[in-house]
Short mmCIF file of N, CA and C in Angstrom, two decimals:
data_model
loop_
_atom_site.label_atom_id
_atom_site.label_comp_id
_atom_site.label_asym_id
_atom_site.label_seq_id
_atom_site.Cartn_x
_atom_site.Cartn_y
_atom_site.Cartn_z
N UNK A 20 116.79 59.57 103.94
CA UNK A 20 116.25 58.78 102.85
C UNK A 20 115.60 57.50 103.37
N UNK A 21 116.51 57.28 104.67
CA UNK A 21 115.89 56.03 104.62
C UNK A 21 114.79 55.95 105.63
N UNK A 22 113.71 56.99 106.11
CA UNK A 22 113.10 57.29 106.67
C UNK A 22 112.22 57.23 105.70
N UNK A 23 112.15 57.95 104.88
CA UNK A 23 111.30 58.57 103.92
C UNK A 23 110.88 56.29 103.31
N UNK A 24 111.86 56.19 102.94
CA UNK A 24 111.49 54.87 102.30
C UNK A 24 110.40 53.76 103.49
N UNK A 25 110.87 53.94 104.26
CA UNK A 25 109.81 53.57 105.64
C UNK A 25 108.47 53.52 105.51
N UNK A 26 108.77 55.22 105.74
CA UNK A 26 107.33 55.64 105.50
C UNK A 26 106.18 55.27 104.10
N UNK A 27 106.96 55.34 103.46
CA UNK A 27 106.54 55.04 101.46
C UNK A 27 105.91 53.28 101.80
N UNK A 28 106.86 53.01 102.67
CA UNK A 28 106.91 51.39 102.75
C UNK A 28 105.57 50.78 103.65
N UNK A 29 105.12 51.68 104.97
CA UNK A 29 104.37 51.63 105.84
C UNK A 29 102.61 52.00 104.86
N UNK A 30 103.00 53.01 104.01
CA UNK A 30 102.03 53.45 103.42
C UNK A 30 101.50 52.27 102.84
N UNK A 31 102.93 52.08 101.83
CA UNK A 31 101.81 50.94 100.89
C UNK A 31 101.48 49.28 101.51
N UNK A 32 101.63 49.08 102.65
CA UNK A 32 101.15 47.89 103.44
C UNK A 32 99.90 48.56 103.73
N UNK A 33 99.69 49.90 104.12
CA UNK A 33 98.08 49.92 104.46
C UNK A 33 96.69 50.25 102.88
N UNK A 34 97.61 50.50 102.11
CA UNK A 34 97.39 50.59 101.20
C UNK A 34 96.30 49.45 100.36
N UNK A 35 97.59 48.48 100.55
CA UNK A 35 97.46 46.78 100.29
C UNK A 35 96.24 46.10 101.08
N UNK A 36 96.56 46.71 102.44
CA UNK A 36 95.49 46.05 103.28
C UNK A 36 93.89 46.46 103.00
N UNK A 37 94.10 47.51 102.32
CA UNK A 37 92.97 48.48 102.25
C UNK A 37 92.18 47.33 100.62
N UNK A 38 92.99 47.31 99.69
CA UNK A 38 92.93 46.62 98.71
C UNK A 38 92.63 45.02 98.37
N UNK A 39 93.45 44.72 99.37
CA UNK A 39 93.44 43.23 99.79
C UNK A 39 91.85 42.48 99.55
N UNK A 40 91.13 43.07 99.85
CA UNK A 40 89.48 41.96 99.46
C UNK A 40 89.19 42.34 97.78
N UNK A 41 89.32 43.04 97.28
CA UNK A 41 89.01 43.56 95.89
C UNK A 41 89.64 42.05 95.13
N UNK A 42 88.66 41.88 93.88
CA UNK A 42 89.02 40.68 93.40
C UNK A 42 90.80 40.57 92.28
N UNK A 43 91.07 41.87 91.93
CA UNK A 43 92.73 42.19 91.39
C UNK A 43 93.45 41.90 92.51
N UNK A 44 94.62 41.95 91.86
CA UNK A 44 95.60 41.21 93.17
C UNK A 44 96.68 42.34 93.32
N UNK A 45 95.99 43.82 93.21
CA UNK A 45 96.20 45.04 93.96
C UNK A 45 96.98 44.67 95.16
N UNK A 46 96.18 44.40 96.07
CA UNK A 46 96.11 44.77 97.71
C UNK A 46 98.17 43.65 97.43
N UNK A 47 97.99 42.26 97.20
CA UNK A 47 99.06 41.77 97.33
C UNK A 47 100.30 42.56 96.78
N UNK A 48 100.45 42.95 95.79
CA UNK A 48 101.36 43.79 95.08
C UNK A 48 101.56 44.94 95.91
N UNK A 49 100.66 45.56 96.46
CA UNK A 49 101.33 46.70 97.62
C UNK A 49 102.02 46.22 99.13
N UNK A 50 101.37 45.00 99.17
CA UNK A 50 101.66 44.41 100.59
C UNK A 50 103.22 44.42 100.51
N UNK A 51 103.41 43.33 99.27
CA UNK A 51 104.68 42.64 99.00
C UNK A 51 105.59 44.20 98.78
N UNK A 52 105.43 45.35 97.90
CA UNK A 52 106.54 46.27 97.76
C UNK A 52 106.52 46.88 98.77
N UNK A 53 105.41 46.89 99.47
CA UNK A 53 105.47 47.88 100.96
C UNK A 53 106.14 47.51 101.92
N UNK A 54 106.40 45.58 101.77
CA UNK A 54 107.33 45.12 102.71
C UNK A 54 108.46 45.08 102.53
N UNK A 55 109.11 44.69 101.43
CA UNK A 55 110.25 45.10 100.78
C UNK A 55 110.92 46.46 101.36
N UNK A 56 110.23 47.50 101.30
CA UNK A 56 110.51 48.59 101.70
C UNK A 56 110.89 48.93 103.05
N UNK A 57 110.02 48.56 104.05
CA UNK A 57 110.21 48.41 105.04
C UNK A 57 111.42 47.40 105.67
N UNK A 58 111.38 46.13 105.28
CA UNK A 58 112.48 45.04 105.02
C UNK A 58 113.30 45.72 105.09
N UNK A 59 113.78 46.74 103.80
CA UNK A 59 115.37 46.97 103.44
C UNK A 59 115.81 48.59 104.63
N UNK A 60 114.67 49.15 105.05
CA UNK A 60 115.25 50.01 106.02
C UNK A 60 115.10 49.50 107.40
N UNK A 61 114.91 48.76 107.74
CA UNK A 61 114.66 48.26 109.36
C UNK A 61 115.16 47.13 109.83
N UNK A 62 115.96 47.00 110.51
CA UNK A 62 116.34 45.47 111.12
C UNK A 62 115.51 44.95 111.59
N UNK A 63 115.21 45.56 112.28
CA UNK A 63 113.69 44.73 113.14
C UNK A 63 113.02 43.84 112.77
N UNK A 64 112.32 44.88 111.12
CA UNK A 64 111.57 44.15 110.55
C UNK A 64 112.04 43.17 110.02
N UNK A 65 113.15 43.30 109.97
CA UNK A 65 114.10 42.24 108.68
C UNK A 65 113.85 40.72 109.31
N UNK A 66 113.69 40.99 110.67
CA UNK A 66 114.26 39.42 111.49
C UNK A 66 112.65 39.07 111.80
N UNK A 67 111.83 39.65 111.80
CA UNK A 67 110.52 39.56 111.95
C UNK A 67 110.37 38.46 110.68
N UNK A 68 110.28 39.32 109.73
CA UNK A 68 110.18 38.55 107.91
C UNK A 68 110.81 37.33 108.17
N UNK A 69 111.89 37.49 108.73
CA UNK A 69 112.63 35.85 108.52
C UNK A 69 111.63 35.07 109.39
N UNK A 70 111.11 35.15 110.49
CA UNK A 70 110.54 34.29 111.34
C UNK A 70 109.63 34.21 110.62
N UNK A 71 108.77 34.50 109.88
CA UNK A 71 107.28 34.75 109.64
C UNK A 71 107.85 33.67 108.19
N UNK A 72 109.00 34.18 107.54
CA UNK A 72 108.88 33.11 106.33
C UNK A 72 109.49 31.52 107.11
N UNK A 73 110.37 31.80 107.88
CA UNK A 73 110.22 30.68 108.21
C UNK A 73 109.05 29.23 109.23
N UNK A 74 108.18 30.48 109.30
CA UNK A 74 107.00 29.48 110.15
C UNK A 74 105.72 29.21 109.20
N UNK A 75 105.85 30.35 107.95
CA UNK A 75 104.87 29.89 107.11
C UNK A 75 105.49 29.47 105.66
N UNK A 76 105.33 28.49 104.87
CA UNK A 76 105.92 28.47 104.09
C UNK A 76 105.22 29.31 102.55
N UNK A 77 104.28 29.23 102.53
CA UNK A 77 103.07 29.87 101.44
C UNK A 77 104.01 31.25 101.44
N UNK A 78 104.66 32.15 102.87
CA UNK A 78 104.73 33.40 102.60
C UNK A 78 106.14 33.52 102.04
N UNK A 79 107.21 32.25 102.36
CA UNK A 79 108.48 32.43 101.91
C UNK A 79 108.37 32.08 100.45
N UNK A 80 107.65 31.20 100.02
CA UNK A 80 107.31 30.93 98.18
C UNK A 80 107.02 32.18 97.30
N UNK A 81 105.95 33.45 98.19
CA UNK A 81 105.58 34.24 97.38
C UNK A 81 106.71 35.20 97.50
N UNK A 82 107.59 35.25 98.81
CA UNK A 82 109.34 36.64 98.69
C UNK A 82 110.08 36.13 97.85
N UNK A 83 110.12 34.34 97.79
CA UNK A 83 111.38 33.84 96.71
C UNK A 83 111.25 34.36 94.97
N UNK A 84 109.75 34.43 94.77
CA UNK A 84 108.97 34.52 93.73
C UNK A 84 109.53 35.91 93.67
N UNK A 85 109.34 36.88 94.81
CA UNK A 85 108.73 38.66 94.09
C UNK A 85 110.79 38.61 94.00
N UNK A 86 111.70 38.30 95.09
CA UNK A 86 112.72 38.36 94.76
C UNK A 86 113.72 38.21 93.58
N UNK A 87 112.82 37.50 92.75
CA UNK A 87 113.31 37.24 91.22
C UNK A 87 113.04 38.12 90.34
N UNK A 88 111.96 39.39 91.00
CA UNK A 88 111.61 39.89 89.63
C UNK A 88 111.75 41.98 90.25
N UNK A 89 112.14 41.82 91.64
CA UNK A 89 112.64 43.38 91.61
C UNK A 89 113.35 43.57 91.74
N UNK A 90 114.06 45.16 91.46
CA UNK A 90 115.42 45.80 91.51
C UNK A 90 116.96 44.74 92.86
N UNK A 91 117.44 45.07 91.96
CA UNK A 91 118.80 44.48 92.50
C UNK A 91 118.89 45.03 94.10
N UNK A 92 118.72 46.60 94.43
CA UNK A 92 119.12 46.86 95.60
C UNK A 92 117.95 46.03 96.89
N UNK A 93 117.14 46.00 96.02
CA UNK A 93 116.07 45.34 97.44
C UNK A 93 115.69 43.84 97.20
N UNK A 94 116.33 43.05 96.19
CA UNK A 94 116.70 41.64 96.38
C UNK A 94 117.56 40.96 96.91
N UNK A 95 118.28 42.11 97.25
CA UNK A 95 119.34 41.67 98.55
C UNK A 95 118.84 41.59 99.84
N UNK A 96 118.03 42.38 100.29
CA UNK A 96 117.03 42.34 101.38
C UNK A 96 116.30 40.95 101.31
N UNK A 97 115.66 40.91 100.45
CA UNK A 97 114.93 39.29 100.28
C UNK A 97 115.56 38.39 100.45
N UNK A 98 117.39 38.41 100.06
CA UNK A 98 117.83 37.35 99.92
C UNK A 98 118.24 36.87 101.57
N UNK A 99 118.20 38.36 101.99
CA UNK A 99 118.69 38.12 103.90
C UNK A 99 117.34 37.69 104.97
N UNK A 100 116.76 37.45 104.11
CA UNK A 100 115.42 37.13 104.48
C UNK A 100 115.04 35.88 104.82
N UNK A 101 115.63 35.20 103.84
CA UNK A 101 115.46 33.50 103.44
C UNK A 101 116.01 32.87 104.99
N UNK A 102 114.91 31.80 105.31
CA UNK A 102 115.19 31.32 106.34
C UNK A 102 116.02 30.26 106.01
N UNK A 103 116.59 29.50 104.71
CA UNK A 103 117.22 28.69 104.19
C UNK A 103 118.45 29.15 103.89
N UNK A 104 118.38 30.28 103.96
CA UNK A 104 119.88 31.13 103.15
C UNK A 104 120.85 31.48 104.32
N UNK A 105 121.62 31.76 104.15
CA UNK A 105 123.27 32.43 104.77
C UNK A 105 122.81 33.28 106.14
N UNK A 106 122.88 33.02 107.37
CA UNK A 106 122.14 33.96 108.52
C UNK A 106 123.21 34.50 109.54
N UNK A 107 123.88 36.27 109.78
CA UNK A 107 124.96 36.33 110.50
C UNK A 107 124.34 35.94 111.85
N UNK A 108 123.17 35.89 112.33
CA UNK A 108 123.27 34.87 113.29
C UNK A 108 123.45 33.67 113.65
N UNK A 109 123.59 32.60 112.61
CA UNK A 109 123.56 31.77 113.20
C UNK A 109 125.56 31.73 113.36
N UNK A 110 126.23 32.82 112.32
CA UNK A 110 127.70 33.13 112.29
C UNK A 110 127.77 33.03 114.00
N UNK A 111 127.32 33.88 114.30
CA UNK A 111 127.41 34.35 115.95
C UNK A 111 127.13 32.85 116.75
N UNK A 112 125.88 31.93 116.81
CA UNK A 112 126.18 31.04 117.42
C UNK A 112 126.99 30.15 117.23
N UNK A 113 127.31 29.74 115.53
CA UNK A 113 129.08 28.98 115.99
C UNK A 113 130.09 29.72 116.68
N UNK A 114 130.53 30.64 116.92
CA UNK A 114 131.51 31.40 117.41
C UNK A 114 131.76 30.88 118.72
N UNK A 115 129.86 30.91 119.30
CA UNK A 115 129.64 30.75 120.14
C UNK A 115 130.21 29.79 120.91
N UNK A 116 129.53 28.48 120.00
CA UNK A 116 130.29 26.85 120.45
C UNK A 116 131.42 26.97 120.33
N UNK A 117 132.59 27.35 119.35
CA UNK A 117 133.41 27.41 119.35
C UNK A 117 134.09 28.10 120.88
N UNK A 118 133.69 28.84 121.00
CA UNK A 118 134.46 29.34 122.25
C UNK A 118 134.01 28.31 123.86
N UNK A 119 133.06 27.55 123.71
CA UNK A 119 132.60 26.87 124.60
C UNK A 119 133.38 25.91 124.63
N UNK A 120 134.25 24.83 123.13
CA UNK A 120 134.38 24.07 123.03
C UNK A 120 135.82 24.65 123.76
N UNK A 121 136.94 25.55 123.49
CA UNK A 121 137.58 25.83 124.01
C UNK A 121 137.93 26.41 125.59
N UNK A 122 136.68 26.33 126.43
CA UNK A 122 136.94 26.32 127.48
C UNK A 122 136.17 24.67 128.90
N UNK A 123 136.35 23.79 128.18
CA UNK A 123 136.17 22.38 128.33
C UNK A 123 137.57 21.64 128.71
N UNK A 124 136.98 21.12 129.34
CA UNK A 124 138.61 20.23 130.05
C UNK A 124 139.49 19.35 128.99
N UNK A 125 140.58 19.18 128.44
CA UNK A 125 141.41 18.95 127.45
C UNK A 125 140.82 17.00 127.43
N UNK A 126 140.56 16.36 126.53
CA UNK A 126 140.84 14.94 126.61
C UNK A 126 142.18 14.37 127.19
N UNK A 127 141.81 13.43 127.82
CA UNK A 127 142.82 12.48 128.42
C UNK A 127 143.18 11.43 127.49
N UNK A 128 144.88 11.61 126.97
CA UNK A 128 145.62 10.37 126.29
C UNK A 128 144.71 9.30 126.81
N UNK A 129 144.93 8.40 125.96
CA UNK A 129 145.18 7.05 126.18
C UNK A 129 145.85 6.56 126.21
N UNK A 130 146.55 5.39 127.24
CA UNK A 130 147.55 4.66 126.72
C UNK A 130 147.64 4.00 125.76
N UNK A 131 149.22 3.79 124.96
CA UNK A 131 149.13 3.32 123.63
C UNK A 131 149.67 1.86 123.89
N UNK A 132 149.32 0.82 123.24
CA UNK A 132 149.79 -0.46 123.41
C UNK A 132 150.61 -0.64 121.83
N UNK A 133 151.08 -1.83 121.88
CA UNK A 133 151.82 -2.21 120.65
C UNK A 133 151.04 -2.38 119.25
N UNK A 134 149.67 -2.85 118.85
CA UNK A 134 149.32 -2.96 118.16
C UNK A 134 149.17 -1.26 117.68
N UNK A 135 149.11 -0.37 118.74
CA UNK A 135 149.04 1.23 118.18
C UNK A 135 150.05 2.00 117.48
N UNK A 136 150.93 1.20 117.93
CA UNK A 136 152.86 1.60 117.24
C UNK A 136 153.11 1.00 115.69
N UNK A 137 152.32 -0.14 115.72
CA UNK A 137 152.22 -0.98 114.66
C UNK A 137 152.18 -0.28 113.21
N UNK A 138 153.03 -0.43 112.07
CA UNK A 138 153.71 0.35 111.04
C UNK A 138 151.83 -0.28 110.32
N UNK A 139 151.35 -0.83 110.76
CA UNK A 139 149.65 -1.44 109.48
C UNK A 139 148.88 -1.44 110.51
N UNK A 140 149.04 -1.02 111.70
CA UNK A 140 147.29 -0.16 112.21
C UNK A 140 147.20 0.44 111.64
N UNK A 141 145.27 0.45 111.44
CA UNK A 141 144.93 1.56 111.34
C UNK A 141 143.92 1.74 112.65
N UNK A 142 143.99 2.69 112.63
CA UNK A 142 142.69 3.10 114.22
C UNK A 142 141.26 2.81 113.55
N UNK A 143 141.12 2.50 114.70
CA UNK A 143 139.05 2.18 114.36
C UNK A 143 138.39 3.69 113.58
N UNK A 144 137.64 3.24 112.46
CA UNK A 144 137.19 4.82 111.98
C UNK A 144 135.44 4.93 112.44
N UNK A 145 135.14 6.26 112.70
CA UNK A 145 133.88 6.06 113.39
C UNK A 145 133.19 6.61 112.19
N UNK A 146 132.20 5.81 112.63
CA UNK A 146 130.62 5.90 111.41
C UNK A 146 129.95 7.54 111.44
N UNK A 147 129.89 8.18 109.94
CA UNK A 147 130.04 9.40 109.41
C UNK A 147 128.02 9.87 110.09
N UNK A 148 128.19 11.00 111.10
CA UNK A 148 126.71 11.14 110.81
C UNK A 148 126.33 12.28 110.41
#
């Protein structure tokens, strides 16, 4: 099936492209479902789309747009799309730091003096960035 949707998907991008100068806004409407299509069967493409919406913004305005108005199963695709939205990669690079941060040499105590024992210190608080 999900070959077949590929293909359906590949079609109507050339479709679109074929359409694309005609003064109706044909050619866009095939571009956009042909990518969709492709989008929701291919990883590849999936991470492609994200780069491309995230380096142009004109193209992420018109997926946020078509994402509001097609079927539920392939607005989920759009929504993994969004270069603003929820990304399991970037899941993977905290993991990342995280495991970096845990193989770093432990901080060294400080010695504590009396004002640190003190029942109304409070420790210096550092400025929020």
């Amino acid at each position: 099936m999900k070959l077949i949707l590929f293909l359906i998907g590949i079609v109507m991008i050339l479709v679109g492209l074929v359409l694309f100068p005609l003064p109706l806004p044909l050619g866009w409407i095939f571009l956009i479902i042909g990518t969709v299509l492709v989008v929701s069967t291919n990883k590849t493409a999936k991470k492609l789309l994200k780069k491309a919406r995230r380096k142009w913004g004109w193209l992420d305005k018109i997926f946020e747009k078509t994402g509001k108005i097609i079927p539920k199963r392939f607005r989920k695709e759009i929504e993994e799309t969004d270069p603003n939205g929820h990304d399991e990669d970037d899941d993977e690079d905290k993991e990342d730091e995280e495991e970096s941060r845990q193989h770093t040499a432990p901080a060294i105590p400080r010695k504590l003096s009396r004002l640190d024992t003190h029942p109304r210190y409070r420790p210096p608080t550092r400025p929020r960035s």
